[in-house]
Amino acid sequence: LRLENDDLKQSNCDMKKQIDELERKTDDLEGRSKRNNLIFYGLPRQEKETNVECEAMLKDLITDKLELADDIVFDRAHRLNSKPNSPVIARCVFFKDKVKILKAKRKLQGSQIFIGEDFSERVREIRRRLTPHLKVKRNEGCRVSIVFDHLLVDGKRYSVDNGNNLTEIK
């Protein structure tokens, strides 16, 4: 009976490892599929707005406010939901265009418009839990930023555990 119990424990441990690996792979695939996506917050909704009008609004923002060339191409652009002024998600055809937009987004400071990246649910949750640590480290005078799913503090990488404690990534 003891041997059978040990076998069950080992089998359970093996399955847990498989599930963890599958979750990691799924998260990686989702992240890759969202790699070229940007989310635009604070854009006013037009009455009976179509996806074509949504894309045109983004083009105007990019050329007028971000002062980028009008050669940026979107695969698609649409509102995330039907709520008033809901965010717009857009998929850039070229990753380099996404990077250009992200670098130029500082020109929007002081406006009601914010541009962010599209991440998986798991990564969004981790970033939400890292934000208080970012604020504390920034107040301490550290150079700090959130990069994907970890915190970068003065060149060192940190992750957050289930208790919201920072641990250095070696």
Short mmCIF file of N, CA and C in Angstrom, two decimals:
data_model
loop_
_atom_site.label_atom_id
_atom_site.label_comp_id
_atom_site.label_asym_id
_atom_site.label_seq_id
_atom_site.Cartn_x
_atom_site.Cartn_y
_atom_site.Cartn_z
N LEU A 1 0.82 -1.20 0.00
CA LEU A 1 0.00 0.00 0.00
C LEU A 1 0.87 1.26 0.00
N ARG A 2 2.00 1.21 0.73
CA ARG A 2 2.89 2.37 0.79
C ARG A 2 3.53 2.62 -0.57
N LEU A 3 3.94 1.54 -1.24
CA LEU A 3 4.55 1.67 -2.57
C LEU A 3 3.55 2.28 -3.55
N GLU A 4 2.29 1.86 -3.46
CA GLU A 4 1.25 2.38 -4.33
C GLU A 4 1.05 3.89 -4.08
N ASN A 5 1.08 4.29 -2.81
CA ASN A 5 0.93 5.69 -2.45
C ASN A 5 2.11 6.52 -2.98
N ASP A 6 3.32 5.99 -2.89
CA ASP A 6 4.50 6.67 -3.43
C ASP A 6 4.40 6.82 -4.94
N ASP A 7 3.90 5.77 -5.60
CA ASP A 7 3.71 5.83 -7.05
C ASP A 7 2.70 6.92 -7.43
N LEU A 8 1.62 7.01 -6.65
CA LEU A 8 0.61 8.04 -6.90
C LEU A 8 1.19 9.44 -6.70
N LYS A 9 1.99 9.60 -5.66
CA LYS A 9 2.62 10.90 -5.41
C LYS A 9 3.55 11.28 -6.55
N GLN A 10 4.34 10.31 -7.02
CA GLN A 10 5.26 10.57 -8.13
C GLN A 10 4.50 10.89 -9.42
N SER A 11 3.42 10.14 -9.66
CA SER A 11 2.61 10.38 -10.84
C SER A 11 1.97 11.77 -10.78
N ASN A 12 1.48 12.15 -9.61
CA ASN A 12 0.89 13.46 -9.41
C ASN A 12 1.93 14.56 -9.64
N CYS A 13 3.12 14.35 -9.13
CA CYS A 13 4.21 15.32 -9.32
C CYS A 13 4.57 15.45 -10.80
N ASP A 14 4.63 14.33 -11.50
CA ASP A 14 4.93 14.34 -12.94
C ASP A 14 3.85 15.09 -13.72
N MET A 15 2.59 14.84 -13.37
CA MET A 15 1.50 15.54 -14.06
C MET A 15 1.55 17.03 -13.78
N LYS A 16 1.88 17.42 -12.55
CA LYS A 16 1.99 18.84 -12.21
C LYS A 16 3.08 19.49 -13.07
N LYS A 17 4.19 18.81 -13.25
CA LYS A 17 5.27 19.34 -14.09
C LYS A 17 4.80 19.49 -15.54
N GLN A 18 4.06 18.49 -16.03
CA GLN A 18 3.54 18.55 -17.39
C GLN A 18 2.57 19.72 -17.56
N ILE A 19 1.70 19.90 -16.59
CA ILE A 19 0.74 21.01 -16.64
C ILE A 19 1.47 22.34 -16.63
N ASP A 20 2.47 22.48 -15.75
CA ASP A 20 3.25 23.72 -15.70
C ASP A 20 3.94 24.00 -17.03
N GLU A 21 4.48 22.96 -17.64
CA GLU A 21 5.16 23.12 -18.93
C GLU A 21 4.15 23.50 -20.03
N LEU A 22 2.98 22.86 -20.03
CA LEU A 22 1.96 23.20 -21.02
C LEU A 22 1.45 24.63 -20.83
N GLU A 23 1.28 25.07 -19.58
CA GLU A 23 0.87 26.45 -19.32
C GLU A 23 1.92 27.43 -19.82
N ARG A 24 3.19 27.11 -19.59
CA ARG A 24 4.28 27.97 -20.05
C ARG A 24 4.28 28.06 -21.57
N LYS A 25 4.09 26.92 -22.24
CA LYS A 25 4.08 26.91 -23.71
C LYS A 25 2.87 27.67 -24.26
N THR A 26 1.71 27.47 -23.64
CA THR A 26 0.51 28.18 -24.07
C THR A 26 0.68 29.68 -23.91
N ASP A 27 1.24 30.08 -22.78
CA ASP A 27 1.48 31.50 -22.53
C ASP A 27 2.47 32.07 -23.55
N ASP A 28 3.48 31.30 -23.88
CA ASP A 28 4.46 31.74 -24.87
C ASP A 28 3.79 31.90 -26.24
N LEU A 29 2.97 30.95 -26.63
CA LEU A 29 2.27 31.04 -27.92
C LEU A 29 1.32 32.24 -27.96
N GLU A 30 0.59 32.45 -26.86
CA GLU A 30 -0.32 33.59 -26.81
C GLU A 30 0.47 34.90 -26.91
N GLY A 31 1.60 34.95 -26.21
CA GLY A 31 2.44 36.14 -26.27
C GLY A 31 2.96 36.40 -27.67
N ARG A 32 3.36 35.35 -28.36
CA ARG A 32 3.85 35.51 -29.74
C ARG A 32 2.74 35.97 -30.68
N SER A 33 1.52 35.47 -30.44
CA SER A 33 0.41 35.87 -31.32
C SER A 33 0.03 37.33 -31.09
N LYS A 34 0.33 37.88 -29.91
CA LYS A 34 0.00 39.27 -29.59
C LYS A 34 1.20 40.20 -29.76
N ARG A 35 2.27 39.69 -30.27
CA ARG A 35 3.53 40.43 -30.35
C ARG A 35 3.42 41.76 -31.08
N ASN A 36 2.64 41.83 -32.13
CA ASN A 36 2.54 43.04 -32.94
C ASN A 36 1.35 43.92 -32.53
N ASN A 37 0.65 43.56 -31.46
CA ASN A 37 -0.55 44.30 -31.05
C ASN A 37 -0.20 45.49 -30.16
N LEU A 38 -0.98 46.55 -30.32
CA LEU A 38 -0.94 47.72 -29.44
C LEU A 38 -2.36 48.01 -28.99
N ILE A 39 -2.49 48.56 -27.78
CA ILE A 39 -3.79 48.97 -27.28
C ILE A 39 -3.75 50.48 -27.05
N PHE A 40 -4.71 51.17 -27.62
CA PHE A 40 -4.81 52.62 -27.53
C PHE A 40 -5.97 52.97 -26.59
N TYR A 41 -5.66 53.66 -25.50
CA TYR A 41 -6.66 54.06 -24.51
C TYR A 41 -6.96 55.55 -24.67
N GLY A 42 -8.20 55.93 -24.39
CA GLY A 42 -8.56 57.34 -24.35
C GLY A 42 -8.96 57.95 -25.67
N LEU A 43 -9.14 57.13 -26.70
CA LEU A 43 -9.59 57.66 -27.99
C LEU A 43 -11.11 57.78 -27.98
N PRO A 44 -11.63 58.96 -28.34
CA PRO A 44 -13.09 59.13 -28.32
C PRO A 44 -13.75 58.27 -29.40
N ARG A 45 -14.88 57.69 -29.02
CA ARG A 45 -15.63 56.85 -29.96
C ARG A 45 -16.52 57.73 -30.83
N GLN A 46 -16.49 57.45 -32.12
CA GLN A 46 -17.38 58.15 -33.04
C GLN A 46 -18.71 57.39 -33.08
N GLU A 47 -19.77 58.07 -33.43
CA GLU A 47 -21.06 57.41 -33.50
C GLU A 47 -21.05 56.39 -34.64
N LYS A 48 -21.52 55.20 -34.33
CA LYS A 48 -21.56 54.09 -35.30
C LYS A 48 -20.21 53.89 -35.99
N GLU A 49 -19.18 53.84 -35.17
CA GLU A 49 -17.80 53.72 -35.67
C GLU A 49 -17.54 52.34 -36.28
N THR A 50 -16.94 52.33 -37.45
CA THR A 50 -16.57 51.08 -38.10
C THR A 50 -15.08 50.82 -37.88
N ASN A 51 -14.64 49.62 -38.21
CA ASN A 51 -13.22 49.29 -38.08
C ASN A 51 -12.36 50.16 -39.00
N VAL A 52 -12.89 50.50 -40.15
CA VAL A 52 -12.16 51.36 -41.11
C VAL A 52 -11.97 52.75 -40.50
N GLU A 53 -13.03 53.28 -39.88
CA GLU A 53 -12.93 54.58 -39.22
C GLU A 53 -11.98 54.53 -38.03
N CYS A 54 -11.98 53.42 -37.34
CA CYS A 54 -11.09 53.21 -36.20
C CYS A 54 -9.63 53.26 -36.67
N GLU A 55 -9.34 52.57 -37.74
CA GLU A 55 -7.99 52.57 -38.30
C GLU A 55 -7.60 53.97 -38.79
N ALA A 56 -8.54 54.69 -39.40
CA ALA A 56 -8.26 56.05 -39.87
C ALA A 56 -7.95 56.97 -38.69
N MET A 57 -8.66 56.79 -37.58
CA MET A 57 -8.40 57.58 -36.38
C MET A 57 -6.98 57.32 -35.87
N LEU A 58 -6.55 56.05 -35.90
CA LEU A 58 -5.19 55.71 -35.48
C LEU A 58 -4.16 56.34 -36.42
N LYS A 59 -4.43 56.30 -37.71
CA LYS A 59 -3.52 56.91 -38.70
C LYS A 59 -3.35 58.40 -38.42
N ASP A 60 -4.47 59.09 -38.12
CA ASP A 60 -4.41 60.51 -37.79
C ASP A 60 -3.58 60.75 -36.54
N LEU A 61 -3.79 59.93 -35.52
CA LEU A 61 -3.03 60.04 -34.28
C LEU A 61 -1.53 59.87 -34.54
N ILE A 62 -1.20 58.87 -35.33
CA ILE A 62 0.20 58.56 -35.60
C ILE A 62 0.89 59.68 -36.37
N THR A 63 0.22 60.25 -37.35
CA THR A 63 0.85 61.31 -38.15
C THR A 63 0.80 62.65 -37.43
N ASP A 64 -0.33 62.99 -36.80
CA ASP A 64 -0.49 64.31 -36.19
C ASP A 64 0.17 64.43 -34.83
N LYS A 65 -0.14 63.52 -33.93
CA LYS A 65 0.34 63.63 -32.55
C LYS A 65 1.71 62.98 -32.33
N LEU A 66 1.92 61.82 -32.95
CA LEU A 66 3.20 61.11 -32.77
C LEU A 66 4.25 61.56 -33.77
N GLU A 67 3.79 62.29 -34.79
CA GLU A 67 4.68 62.84 -35.81
C GLU A 67 5.51 61.76 -36.52
N LEU A 68 4.84 60.66 -36.83
CA LEU A 68 5.48 59.57 -37.57
C LEU A 68 4.98 59.59 -39.01
N ALA A 69 5.74 58.98 -39.89
CA ALA A 69 5.33 58.90 -41.30
C ALA A 69 4.03 58.11 -41.40
N ASP A 70 3.29 58.37 -42.46
CA ASP A 70 1.99 57.70 -42.61
C ASP A 70 2.10 56.34 -43.29
N ASP A 71 3.30 55.76 -43.28
CA ASP A 71 3.50 54.47 -43.94
C ASP A 71 3.28 53.27 -43.01
N ILE A 72 2.84 53.51 -41.78
CA ILE A 72 2.58 52.41 -40.85
C ILE A 72 1.29 51.72 -41.27
N VAL A 73 1.37 50.39 -41.37
CA VAL A 73 0.24 49.60 -41.86
C VAL A 73 -0.30 48.72 -40.73
N PHE A 74 -1.62 48.76 -40.56
CA PHE A 74 -2.28 47.90 -39.58
C PHE A 74 -2.97 46.75 -40.30
N ASP A 75 -2.84 45.57 -39.74
CA ASP A 75 -3.55 44.40 -40.25
C ASP A 75 -5.04 44.57 -39.94
N ARG A 76 -5.32 45.03 -38.72
CA ARG A 76 -6.70 45.31 -38.32
C ARG A 76 -6.68 46.23 -37.10
N ALA A 77 -7.78 46.91 -36.89
CA ALA A 77 -7.95 47.79 -35.73
C ALA A 77 -9.43 47.81 -35.38
N HIS A 78 -9.74 47.67 -34.09
CA HIS A 78 -11.13 47.67 -33.65
C HIS A 78 -11.21 47.95 -32.17
N ARG A 79 -12.39 48.29 -31.70
CA ARG A 79 -12.64 48.51 -30.27
C ARG A 79 -12.66 47.14 -29.57
N LEU A 80 -12.23 47.15 -28.32
CA LEU A 80 -12.23 45.90 -27.56
C LEU A 80 -13.64 45.48 -27.13
N ASN A 81 -14.51 46.46 -26.94
CA ASN A 81 -15.89 46.14 -26.58
C ASN A 81 -16.80 47.29 -27.00
N SER A 82 -18.07 47.20 -26.65
CA SER A 82 -19.05 48.20 -27.10
C SER A 82 -19.23 49.35 -26.12
N LYS A 83 -18.49 49.37 -25.02
CA LYS A 83 -18.63 50.45 -24.03
C LYS A 83 -18.14 51.77 -24.62
N PRO A 84 -18.67 52.88 -24.12
CA PRO A 84 -18.21 54.18 -24.62
C PRO A 84 -16.71 54.36 -24.38
N ASN A 85 -16.02 54.81 -25.39
CA ASN A 85 -14.57 55.07 -25.32
C ASN A 85 -13.76 53.87 -24.85
N SER A 86 -14.18 52.68 -25.23
CA SER A 86 -13.39 51.50 -24.90
C SER A 86 -12.08 51.55 -25.68
N PRO A 87 -11.05 50.85 -25.21
CA PRO A 87 -9.76 50.88 -25.90
C PRO A 87 -9.85 50.30 -27.32
N VAL A 88 -8.90 50.74 -28.13
CA VAL A 88 -8.78 50.23 -29.50
C VAL A 88 -7.57 49.31 -29.54
N ILE A 89 -7.74 48.13 -30.08
CA ILE A 89 -6.62 47.22 -30.26
C ILE A 89 -6.27 47.22 -31.75
N ALA A 90 -4.98 47.30 -32.03
CA ALA A 90 -4.53 47.33 -33.42
C ALA A 90 -3.35 46.39 -33.58
N ARG A 91 -3.34 45.70 -34.69
CA ARG A 91 -2.24 44.79 -35.00
C ARG A 91 -1.43 45.40 -36.13
N CYS A 92 -0.15 45.72 -35.81
CA CYS A 92 0.76 46.26 -36.83
C CYS A 92 1.21 45.11 -37.73
N VAL A 93 1.31 45.37 -39.00
CA VAL A 93 1.80 44.36 -39.93
C VAL A 93 3.27 44.08 -39.64
N PHE A 94 4.02 45.13 -39.33
CA PHE A 94 5.46 44.98 -39.08
C PHE A 94 5.79 45.32 -37.63
N PHE A 95 6.56 44.46 -36.99
CA PHE A 95 6.97 44.68 -35.60
C PHE A 95 7.73 45.99 -35.45
N LYS A 96 8.52 46.34 -36.46
CA LYS A 96 9.29 47.59 -36.40
C LYS A 96 8.37 48.80 -36.28
N ASP A 97 7.19 48.74 -36.90
CA ASP A 97 6.22 49.83 -36.78
C ASP A 97 5.70 49.93 -35.34
N LYS A 98 5.47 48.79 -34.71
CA LYS A 98 5.03 48.79 -33.31
C LYS A 98 6.07 49.48 -32.44
N VAL A 99 7.33 49.15 -32.66
CA VAL A 99 8.42 49.74 -31.88
C VAL A 99 8.48 51.25 -32.10
N LYS A 100 8.32 51.69 -33.35
CA LYS A 100 8.31 53.13 -33.65
C LYS A 100 7.22 53.85 -32.86
N ILE A 101 6.04 53.26 -32.85
CA ILE A 101 4.91 53.88 -32.14
C ILE A 101 5.19 53.93 -30.64
N LEU A 102 5.71 52.85 -30.09
CA LEU A 102 6.00 52.83 -28.66
C LEU A 102 7.07 53.86 -28.28
N LYS A 103 8.06 54.03 -29.14
CA LYS A 103 9.10 55.03 -28.85
C LYS A 103 8.55 56.45 -28.91
N ALA A 104 7.57 56.67 -29.77
CA ALA A 104 7.01 58.02 -29.95
C ALA A 104 5.89 58.33 -28.96
N LYS A 105 5.43 57.35 -28.19
CA LYS A 105 4.27 57.56 -27.33
C LYS A 105 4.51 58.61 -26.25
N ARG A 106 5.75 58.93 -25.94
CA ARG A 106 6.02 59.96 -24.93
C ARG A 106 5.51 61.32 -25.38
N LYS A 107 5.31 61.49 -26.67
CA LYS A 107 4.77 62.75 -27.20
C LYS A 107 3.32 62.95 -26.79
N LEU A 108 2.70 61.92 -26.24
CA LEU A 108 1.31 62.01 -25.80
C LEU A 108 1.18 62.41 -24.33
N GLN A 109 2.30 62.61 -23.64
CA GLN A 109 2.24 62.99 -22.23
C GLN A 109 1.44 64.28 -22.08
N GLY A 110 0.60 64.30 -21.08
CA GLY A 110 -0.27 65.44 -20.86
C GLY A 110 -1.60 65.32 -21.56
N SER A 111 -1.74 64.34 -22.43
CA SER A 111 -3.02 64.13 -23.11
C SER A 111 -3.76 63.00 -22.39
N GLN A 112 -4.95 62.72 -22.83
CA GLN A 112 -5.76 61.65 -22.25
C GLN A 112 -5.53 60.32 -22.97
N ILE A 113 -4.58 60.30 -23.91
CA ILE A 113 -4.35 59.10 -24.72
C ILE A 113 -3.11 58.37 -24.20
N PHE A 114 -3.23 57.06 -24.08
CA PHE A 114 -2.14 56.20 -23.63
C PHE A 114 -2.05 55.01 -24.57
N ILE A 115 -0.82 54.60 -24.86
CA ILE A 115 -0.59 53.44 -25.73
C ILE A 115 0.13 52.37 -24.92
N GLY A 116 -0.38 51.15 -24.97
CA GLY A 116 0.24 50.04 -24.26
C GLY A 116 0.34 48.82 -25.15
N GLU A 117 1.07 47.84 -24.65
CA GLU A 117 1.22 46.58 -25.37
C GLU A 117 0.14 45.60 -24.95
N ASP A 118 -0.12 44.62 -25.77
CA ASP A 118 -1.11 43.59 -25.51
C ASP A 118 -0.39 42.36 -24.97
N PHE A 119 -0.75 41.96 -23.74
CA PHE A 119 -0.12 40.80 -23.11
C PHE A 119 -1.17 39.77 -22.75
N SER A 120 -0.71 38.55 -22.47
CA SER A 120 -1.61 37.50 -22.02
C SER A 120 -2.16 37.85 -20.64
N GLU A 121 -3.21 37.18 -20.25
CA GLU A 121 -3.83 37.40 -18.94
C GLU A 121 -2.82 37.21 -17.81
N ARG A 122 -2.01 36.15 -17.89
CA ARG A 122 -1.03 35.86 -16.85
C ARG A 122 -0.01 37.00 -16.73
N VAL A 123 0.49 37.48 -17.86
CA VAL A 123 1.49 38.54 -17.84
C VAL A 123 0.86 39.85 -17.33
N ARG A 124 -0.38 40.14 -17.72
CA ARG A 124 -1.06 41.33 -17.21
C ARG A 124 -1.19 41.28 -15.69
N GLU A 125 -1.51 40.11 -15.16
CA GLU A 125 -1.63 39.95 -13.71
C GLU A 125 -0.29 40.15 -13.02
N ILE A 126 0.77 39.59 -13.57
CA ILE A 126 2.11 39.77 -12.99
C ILE A 126 2.51 41.24 -13.03
N ARG A 127 2.27 41.91 -14.14
CA ARG A 127 2.60 43.34 -14.26
C ARG A 127 1.81 44.18 -13.26
N ARG A 128 0.54 43.81 -13.04
CA ARG A 128 -0.28 44.51 -12.04
C ARG A 128 0.34 44.37 -10.65
N ARG A 129 0.84 43.18 -10.33
CA ARG A 129 1.46 42.94 -9.02
C ARG A 129 2.84 43.57 -8.90
N LEU A 130 3.52 43.80 -10.02
CA LEU A 130 4.83 44.45 -10.00
C LEU A 130 4.74 45.97 -9.85
N THR A 131 3.62 46.55 -10.25
CA THR A 131 3.49 48.01 -10.27
C THR A 131 3.75 48.68 -8.92
N PRO A 132 3.22 48.17 -7.80
CA PRO A 132 3.55 48.81 -6.52
C PRO A 132 5.05 48.80 -6.22
N HIS A 133 5.72 47.72 -6.58
CA HIS A 133 7.18 47.64 -6.38
C HIS A 133 7.90 48.66 -7.25
N LEU A 134 7.41 48.85 -8.47
CA LEU A 134 7.99 49.84 -9.37
C LEU A 134 7.91 51.23 -8.74
N LYS A 135 6.76 51.57 -8.18
CA LYS A 135 6.57 52.89 -7.57
C LYS A 135 7.50 53.09 -6.38
N VAL A 136 7.63 52.06 -5.54
CA VAL A 136 8.51 52.16 -4.37
C VAL A 136 9.96 52.36 -4.81
N LYS A 137 10.42 51.55 -5.75
CA LYS A 137 11.81 51.65 -6.22
C LYS A 137 12.07 52.98 -6.91
N ARG A 138 11.08 53.47 -7.64
CA ARG A 138 11.23 54.77 -8.30
C ARG A 138 11.35 55.89 -7.27
N ASN A 139 10.57 55.81 -6.19
CA ASN A 139 10.65 56.80 -5.11
C ASN A 139 11.97 56.73 -4.37
N GLU A 140 12.60 55.56 -4.38
CA GLU A 140 13.92 55.39 -3.76
C GLU A 140 15.03 55.92 -4.66
N GLY A 141 14.68 56.38 -5.85
CA GLY A 141 15.66 56.94 -6.77
C GLY A 141 16.31 55.94 -7.70
N CYS A 142 15.77 54.74 -7.77
CA CYS A 142 16.32 53.70 -8.65
C CYS A 142 15.83 53.91 -10.08
N ARG A 143 16.64 53.45 -11.03
CA ARG A 143 16.18 53.37 -12.43
C ARG A 143 15.40 52.08 -12.54
N VAL A 144 14.12 52.19 -12.85
CA VAL A 144 13.26 51.02 -12.78
C VAL A 144 12.24 51.03 -13.92
N SER A 145 11.95 49.83 -14.42
CA SER A 145 10.91 49.67 -15.44
C SER A 145 10.40 48.24 -15.39
N ILE A 146 9.18 48.07 -15.91
CA ILE A 146 8.63 46.73 -16.05
C ILE A 146 8.89 46.29 -17.49
N VAL A 147 9.55 45.16 -17.63
CA VAL A 147 9.86 44.60 -18.94
C VAL A 147 9.19 43.23 -19.02
N PHE A 148 8.20 43.13 -19.87
CA PHE A 148 7.40 41.92 -20.05
C PHE A 148 6.83 41.47 -18.71
N ASP A 149 7.40 40.43 -18.06
CA ASP A 149 6.84 39.94 -16.80
C ASP A 149 7.83 40.02 -15.65
N HIS A 150 8.78 40.96 -15.73
CA HIS A 150 9.70 41.15 -14.62
C HIS A 150 10.03 42.63 -14.43
N LEU A 151 10.59 42.94 -13.28
CA LEU A 151 10.95 44.30 -12.94
C LEU A 151 12.44 44.46 -13.13
N LEU A 152 12.84 45.52 -13.79
CA LEU A 152 14.24 45.82 -14.01
C LEU A 152 14.60 46.99 -13.09
N VAL A 153 15.47 46.73 -12.11
CA VAL A 153 15.86 47.75 -11.13
C VAL A 153 17.38 47.91 -11.19
N ASP A 154 17.81 49.06 -11.68
CA ASP A 154 19.25 49.36 -11.80
C ASP A 154 20.00 48.21 -12.47
N GLY A 155 19.41 47.65 -13.52
CA GLY A 155 20.06 46.61 -14.30
C GLY A 155 19.86 45.19 -13.79
N LYS A 156 19.23 45.02 -12.64
CA LYS A 156 18.96 43.68 -12.09
C LYS A 156 17.50 43.33 -12.33
N ARG A 157 17.27 42.04 -12.66
CA ARG A 157 15.91 41.56 -12.95
C ARG A 157 15.28 40.92 -11.72
N TYR A 158 14.01 41.26 -11.49
CA TYR A 158 13.26 40.72 -10.36
C TYR A 158 11.92 40.18 -10.84
N SER A 159 11.47 39.12 -10.17
CA SER A 159 10.12 38.61 -10.41
C SER A 159 9.36 38.74 -9.10
N VAL A 160 8.07 38.49 -9.15
CA VAL A 160 7.24 38.56 -7.96
C VAL A 160 6.68 37.18 -7.69
N ASP A 161 6.72 36.76 -6.40
CA ASP A 161 6.19 35.44 -6.06
C ASP A 161 4.71 35.56 -5.69
N ASN A 162 4.10 34.46 -5.29
CA ASN A 162 2.67 34.46 -4.98
C ASN A 162 2.33 35.34 -3.78
N GLY A 163 3.33 35.61 -2.93
CA GLY A 163 3.12 36.50 -1.79
C GLY A 163 3.43 37.95 -2.13
N ASN A 164 3.62 38.26 -3.42
CA ASN A 164 3.96 39.60 -3.91
C ASN A 164 5.31 40.10 -3.41
N ASN A 165 6.21 39.18 -3.10
CA ASN A 165 7.57 39.56 -2.70
C ASN A 165 8.46 39.53 -3.92
N LEU A 166 9.41 40.48 -3.99
CA LEU A 166 10.35 40.51 -5.11
C LEU A 166 11.47 39.51 -4.86
N THR A 167 11.83 38.78 -5.90
CA THR A 167 12.99 37.89 -5.85
C THR A 167 13.84 38.14 -7.08
N GLU A 168 15.13 38.25 -6.87
CA GLU A 168 16.04 38.52 -7.98
C GLU A 168 16.14 37.29 -8.88
N ILE A 169 16.14 37.56 -10.19
CA ILE A 169 16.30 36.49 -11.18
C ILE A 169 17.79 36.42 -11.50
N LYS A 170 18.38 35.30 -11.27
CA LYS A 170 19.82 35.13 -11.53
C LYS A 170 20.07 34.65 -12.92
#
